[in-house]
Amino acid sequence: MAGKLGWIDRRRLVQLLGAGGGAIAAGLPSRVFAQTRKNTLVLGIDISDTITLDPARLAQYTSPMTVSAAYDSLVTMKPGEYINLAPSLATKWARTPDGKGWRFTLREGVKFSTGNVMTAEDVKWSFDRVINLGDQPSQYIAHVDRVEIVDKSTIDIILKEPAEPLLTIIAAPEFVVLERKVAEANGASAAKDAKTADKAAQWINSNSCGTGAYRIAAWERNQQIQLVRNDHYWGGKPPYERIVIRHISDGAAQLLAVRRGDIDAAFNLIPEQIAALKSEPSVRLAPLASLDFVYMALTQEPEFNKALAVKEARQAIGYAIDYDGIVKSMLGGAALRPAHFLPIGVSGSTEEIARQIAFKQDLAKAKELLATAGFKDGFEFEIAYGNAAVQGVTYQDLGLKIQSDVARVGIKVNLRPVDQVNLRTEYTTGKSKGGVLTFWNPPAVENQLWAAAVVQRVAKRVHWNPPEDIVKLVSQAATEPDPKKQAELWVEWQKRVVDQANHFILFQPVYQIAVRNTIKEFPLTAAGWMLDLHGVTPTG
Amino acid sequence: MSRYILSRLVLAVVMALLATLVIFLLANTVPGDPVLAQLGDLAASNKEFVAEWRAKWGLDLPLWQRYVIFLQQLLHGDLGISISSQRPVLQDIRDFAPATLELASIAFLLSLVVGIPLGIMAAMRRDSWIDHLARLISLIGVSSPTFWLAFIMLALFYGGLQIAPGPGRIDAIALPPTSVTGLYLIDSALGGDWDTFRDAAAHLVLPSIVLAAATLGLITRTTRASMLESMQQDYVRVARAKGIRERRIVIGHILPNALIPVVTLGGLAYANLLTGAVLTETIFSWPGLGRYTFRSAVTLDFPAIMGITLIVAVVYLFINLLIDISYALLDPRVVR
């Protein structure tokens, strides 16, 4: 009976098996989209972290890009310039006559996407909403006392602490202007009870009511965000009819899609994938210098580790790490390295300054410091890290690299992989027993946000009790009106915290974005929203 | 018979609730703090903000009380609000389930339509080229890691040969069909939008092949083994001795008996496809439940975890119930 195929013959079987392949060719859609594609910008990016597009509730990494395309803030930052602010909805700003706040002159004739003119009332209402909603963004303007309308084109933002920085913070897309009438019609509230009264979440997640170059038309979770041109945009006619921010979670799939031209830019490529694109004539690589940090924090709690409690022993670790090797070999050079928690590009932090004051590998000095610390033969400590990667480099690889570096001066590292949330729980509650490899990215570009954190909550995590003068130095630098003096104070602050040796900045990533040559201008920014979408233009 | 079904149903409900209890306890033993999975650095270090946040999500209540609240909500058909998406869990599941259902169903059909005939043929022509081919296909299907297979398929058919569309459910610049069921094939067909239908169908090909691979292998092997066993039975020998035509022996005598284990396996495999597509969904950027489940788990989003557990438990129990009932129908001894 084995000689017969029975009731299905060979030919039919082959047909059956081939059906899968056949379906691919037969099912391909006709290229009906070719025309639309010319007027549409498609970005390929992992947007799985997007949980809201409400400016007043923003706290994620990728959503600010969308929000900044649909809404404008009073002041903004131009790509590459993170110290001096640029005008946006405000054309001029100065201290209020009594010195207690800031006075903004609003741009004339700015229209919302509905065609209605923006008023001072809209600006005040938008700030009130952020404050009264009390969600995460409100934390960054906790020092704002109130917003006052002076006249129809002037508003004052009055501060509780007049010297505290404001402008750099409100440049972030959390602090943008919404059209009050439209927002309220869809459930928004800026009243004192906004926490419970505001019901706009659902509407505002798939629509927008801003003055930005594009308007949010739809958001299908984990699929795509659709933006359409705002014909009333005050900055001239935006070049694209539509923008699709397409969720592609996998870098390899992004690579294939950007090569084929299904997407115009790919945001999440790892070094190997970037290398594969170097020979691709239709795609170029655009550097996105971030203000993010990848760093190692080191506890100084003697109960956890006697050696780490000694400053010289921690400094020895700082001198043993091969930072250049991390940046050059592991990241292919696509990174910067600041001296401490002030990224290269902000006041008091340049590559030159970092070269002068940051730790660099010096094994002789490391050994000397070990001897001074009383650990001539080295010591042992653990490094904990999460299961994640930055720029394609896993924390595990970074841990292995540091392990082998410090072994050269006789320090033994035990690596301990931990789940991300558990790691963060341990770390932020001060329970980390040695080193922690982790990441920090800025919600707004303001030195004080980082520096104050370093001497307060970040210090607590490593059981460091900072001396009064270092704490004072932060507020002194943050409130110094003269830019040159301010930069000097920040340098001084960095020297002090580098010497303390609780944090070693391993690198500041420079992400590589693959952009097709159908795109001319692609203004990437480190200021927190990644890309000035209104400035993207097509070639030809 | 109806008493049998009723008792199984009651048992299924109890089992589903037990599953949620186990997961609830398990999820809460994790040392990580959901506050730190959800809040930014500044907010998470503000004690007042954190306290208010915990109260908002009921995380300040004792464990037993939280579970009781979960049960109370459940009685009202409410699965609570997801901490990370800040929407009702039920709405999240409703949004993400259709993508998974569509993909898993197509993958399941594919593995049946290919796997069963292949298994039958392999059994009937034992040790021939077709048996070897079937073995090779199932071996590849069962043993290739999903993420690898997914990427190879994408690189070959999308990147290299350029005959298949890329990741996602439809073309990047196409608009999804008006949502009725959430299943793109059905929605676009209902709307008579055949361009979108073709687009959605083409986007289903690669991920459904990848997802079907392992199941296909299992079904092929099981069908083959079961066929071989049935072919040795006395009643087959008798049938053959009676001079019945080979075709009738296969269809009328061997197959019905040989397919019983395939029914069991198929049911469980479908449940597995519905609930276990995380890797395929990741590589193909498929907006389904798998990704949602994964994200909920790593961010300690308790309401979402509970909701998904319940759904998964119900899917498995329902399919098991169907299998049990079909046993009872096929073999009356089970009921007694």
CSV table of N, CA and C in Angstrom, one decimal, chain A residues 281-338:
chain,number,residue,atom,x,y,z
A,281,PRO,N,23.5,54.0,-1.6
A,281,PRO,CA,23.6,55.4,-2.1
A,281,PRO,C,22.3,56.2,-1.8
A,282,SER,N,21.2,55.6,-1.6
A,282,SER,CA,19.9,56.3,-1.5
A,282,SER,C,19.6,56.7,0.0
A,283,VAL,N,20.5,56.3,0.9
A,283,VAL,CA,20.2,56.6,2.3
A,283,VAL,C,21.5,57.2,2.9
A,284,ARG,N,21.3,58.3,3.7
A,284,ARG,CA,22.4,58.9,4.4
A,284,ARG,C,22.2,58.7,5.9
A,285,LEU,N,23.3,58.9,6.7
A,285,LEU,CA,23.2,58.8,8.1
A,285,LEU,C,23.2,60.2,8.7
A,286,ALA,N,22.3,60.5,9.6
A,286,ALA,CA,22.2,61.8,10.2
A,286,ALA,C,22.5,61.6,11.7
A,287,PRO,N,23.4,62.3,12.3
A,287,PRO,CA,23.7,62.1,13.7
A,287,PRO,C,22.7,62.9,14.6
A,288,LEU,N,22.1,62.2,15.6
A,288,LEU,CA,21.3,62.8,16.6
A,288,LEU,C,22.0,62.8,17.9
A,289,ALA,N,22.7,64.0,18.1
A,289,ALA,CA,23.4,64.1,19.4
A,289,ALA,C,22.4,64.2,20.5
A,290,SER,N,22.4,63.3,21.5
A,290,SER,CA,21.4,63.4,22.5
A,290,SER,C,22.0,64.1,23.7
A,291,LEU,N,21.1,64.3,24.7
A,291,LEU,CA,21.6,64.8,26.0
A,291,LEU,C,21.5,63.7,27.0
A,292,ASP,N,21.4,62.5,26.6
A,292,ASP,CA,21.2,61.3,27.5
A,292,ASP,C,22.6,60.9,28.1
A,293,PHE,N,22.5,60.2,29.2
A,293,PHE,CA,23.7,59.7,29.8
A,293,PHE,C,23.5,58.2,30.0
A,294,VAL,N,24.6,57.5,29.7
A,294,VAL,CA,24.7,56.1,30.2
A,294,VAL,C,25.9,56.1,31.2
A,295,TYR,N,25.6,55.7,32.4
A,295,TYR,CA,26.6,55.9,33.5
A,295,TYR,C,26.6,54.8,34.5
A,296,MET,N,27.6,54.8,35.3
A,296,MET,CA,27.6,53.8,36.4
A,296,MET,C,27.6,54.6,37.7
A,297,ALA,N,26.7,54.3,38.6
A,297,ALA,CA,26.6,54.9,39.9
A,297,ALA,C,27.2,53.9,40.9
A,298,LEU,N,27.9,54.5,41.9
A,298,LEU,CA,28.7,53.6,42.8
A,298,LEU,C,28.3,54.1,44.3
A,299,THR,N,27.8,53.1,45.0
A,299,THR,CA,27.4,53.4,46.4
A,299,THR,C,28.7,53.7,47.3
A,300,GLN,N,28.5,54.4,48.4
A,300,GLN,CA,29.6,54.6,49.3
A,300,GLN,C,29.2,54.2,50.7
A,301,GLU,N,28.2,53.4,50.8
A,301,GLU,CA,27.7,52.9,52.1
A,301,GLU,C,28.6,51.8,52.6
A,302,PRO,N,29.3,52.1,53.7
A,302,PRO,CA,30.3,51.1,54.2
A,302,PRO,C,29.7,49.8,54.6
A,303,GLU,N,28.4,49.8,55.0
A,303,GLU,CA,27.8,48.5,55.3
A,303,GLU,C,27.7,47.6,54.1
A,304,PHE,N,27.6,48.2,52.9
A,304,PHE,CA,27.5,47.4,51.7
A,304,PHE,C,28.8,46.9,51.2
A,305,ASN,N,29.8,47.9,51.3
A,305,ASN,CA,31.1,47.6,50.7
A,305,ASN,C,32.1,48.5,51.4
A,306,LYS,N,33.0,47.9,52.1
A,306,LYS,CA,34.0,48.7,52.9
A,306,LYS,C,34.9,49.5,52.0
A,307,ALA,N,35.3,48.9,50.9
A,307,ALA,CA,36.2,49.6,50.0
A,307,ALA,C,35.6,50.8,49.3
A,308,LEU,N,34.3,50.6,48.8
A,308,LEU,CA,33.7,51.6,48.1
A,308,LEU,C,33.4,52.9,49.0
A,309,ALA,N,33.4,52.7,50.3
A,309,ALA,CA,33.2,53.8,51.2
A,309,ALA,C,34.4,54.8,51.2
A,310,VAL,N,35.5,54.3,50.6
A,310,VAL,CA,36.7,55.1,50.6
A,310,VAL,C,36.8,55.8,49.2
A,311,LYS,N,36.9,57.2,49.3
A,311,LYS,CA,36.8,57.9,48.0
A,311,LYS,C,37.9,57.5,47.1
A,312,GLU,N,39.2,57.3,47.6
A,312,GLU,CA,40.3,57.0,46.7
A,312,GLU,C,40.0,55.7,46.0
A,313,ALA,N,39.4,54.8,46.7
A,313,ALA,CA,39.1,53.5,46.0
A,313,ALA,C,38.1,53.6,44.9
A,314,ARG,N,37.1,54.5,45.1
A,314,ARG,CA,36.2,54.8,44.0
A,314,ARG,C,36.9,55.5,42.8
A,315,GLN,N,37.8,56.4,43.2
A,315,GLN,CA,38.5,57.1,42.2
A,315,GLN,C,39.4,56.2,41.4
A,316,ALA,N,39.9,55.1,42.1
A,316,ALA,CA,40.7,54.2,41.4
A,316,ALA,C,39.9,53.5,40.3
A,317,ILE,N,38.7,53.2,40.6
A,317,ILE,CA,37.8,52.6,39.5
A,317,ILE,C,37.7,53.6,38.4
A,318,GLY,N,37.5,54.9,38.7
A,318,GLY,CA,37.3,55.9,37.7
A,318,GLY,C,38.5,56.0,36.8
A,319,TYR,N,39.7,55.8,37.3
A,319,TYR,CA,40.9,55.8,36.5
A,319,TYR,C,41.2,54.5,35.8
A,320,ALA,N,40.5,53.5,36.2
A,320,ALA,CA,40.8,52.1,35.5
A,320,ALA,C,40.0,51.9,34.3
A,321,ILE,N,38.8,52.6,34.2
A,321,ILE,CA,37.9,52.3,33.1
A,321,ILE,C,38.5,52.9,31.8
A,322,ASP,N,38.4,52.1,30.7
A,322,ASP,CA,38.9,52.5,29.4
A,322,ASP,C,37.7,53.2,28.6
A,323,TYR,N,37.5,54.5,28.9
A,323,TYR,CA,36.4,55.2,28.3
A,323,TYR,C,36.5,55.3,26.8
A,324,ASP,N,37.7,55.5,26.3
A,324,ASP,CA,37.9,55.6,24.9
A,324,ASP,C,37.5,54.3,24.2
A,325,GLY,N,37.9,53.2,24.8
A,325,GLY,CA,37.5,51.9,24.2
A,325,GLY,C,36.0,51.7,24.1
A,326,ILE,N,35.3,52.2,25.1
A,326,ILE,CA,33.8,52.1,25.1
A,326,ILE,C,33.3,52.9,23.9
A,327,VAL,N,33.7,54.1,23.8
A,327,VAL,CA,33.2,55.0,22.8
A,327,VAL,C,33.7,54.6,21.4
A,328,LYS,N,35.0,54.3,21.3
A,328,LYS,CA,35.5,54.0,19.9
A,328,LYS,C,35.1,52.5,19.5
A,329,SER,N,35.5,51.5,20.3
A,329,SER,CA,35.3,50.2,19.8
A,329,SER,C,33.8,49.7,19.9
A,330,MET,N,33.2,50.0,21.1
A,330,MET,CA,31.9,49.4,21.3
A,330,MET,C,30.8,50.2,20.5
A,331,LEU,N,31.0,51.6,20.4
A,331,LEU,CA,30.0,52.4,19.8
A,331,LEU,C,30.4,52.9,18.4
A,332,GLY,N,31.5,52.5,18.0
A,332,GLY,CA,32.0,53.0,16.7
A,332,GLY,C,32.2,54.5,16.6
A,333,GLY,N,32.5,55.1,17.8
A,333,GLY,CA,32.8,56.5,17.9
A,333,GLY,C,31.5,57.4,17.9
A,334,ALA,N,30.3,56.7,17.9
A,334,ALA,CA,29.1,57.5,17.9
A,334,ALA,C,28.6,57.9,19.3
A,335,ALA,N,29.4,58.6,20.0
A,335,ALA,CA,29.1,59.1,21.3
A,335,ALA,C,30.0,60.2,21.8
A,336,LEU,N,29.6,60.9,22.8
A,336,LEU,CA,30.4,61.9,23.4
A,336,LEU,C,30.6,61.5,24.8
A,337,ARG,N,31.5,62.2,25.5
A,337,ARG,CA,31.6,61.8,26.9
A,337,ARG,C,31.8,63.1,27.8
A,338,PRO,N,30.8,63.5,28.5
A,338,PRO,CA,30.9,64.6,29.4
A,338,PRO,C,31.6,64.2,30.7
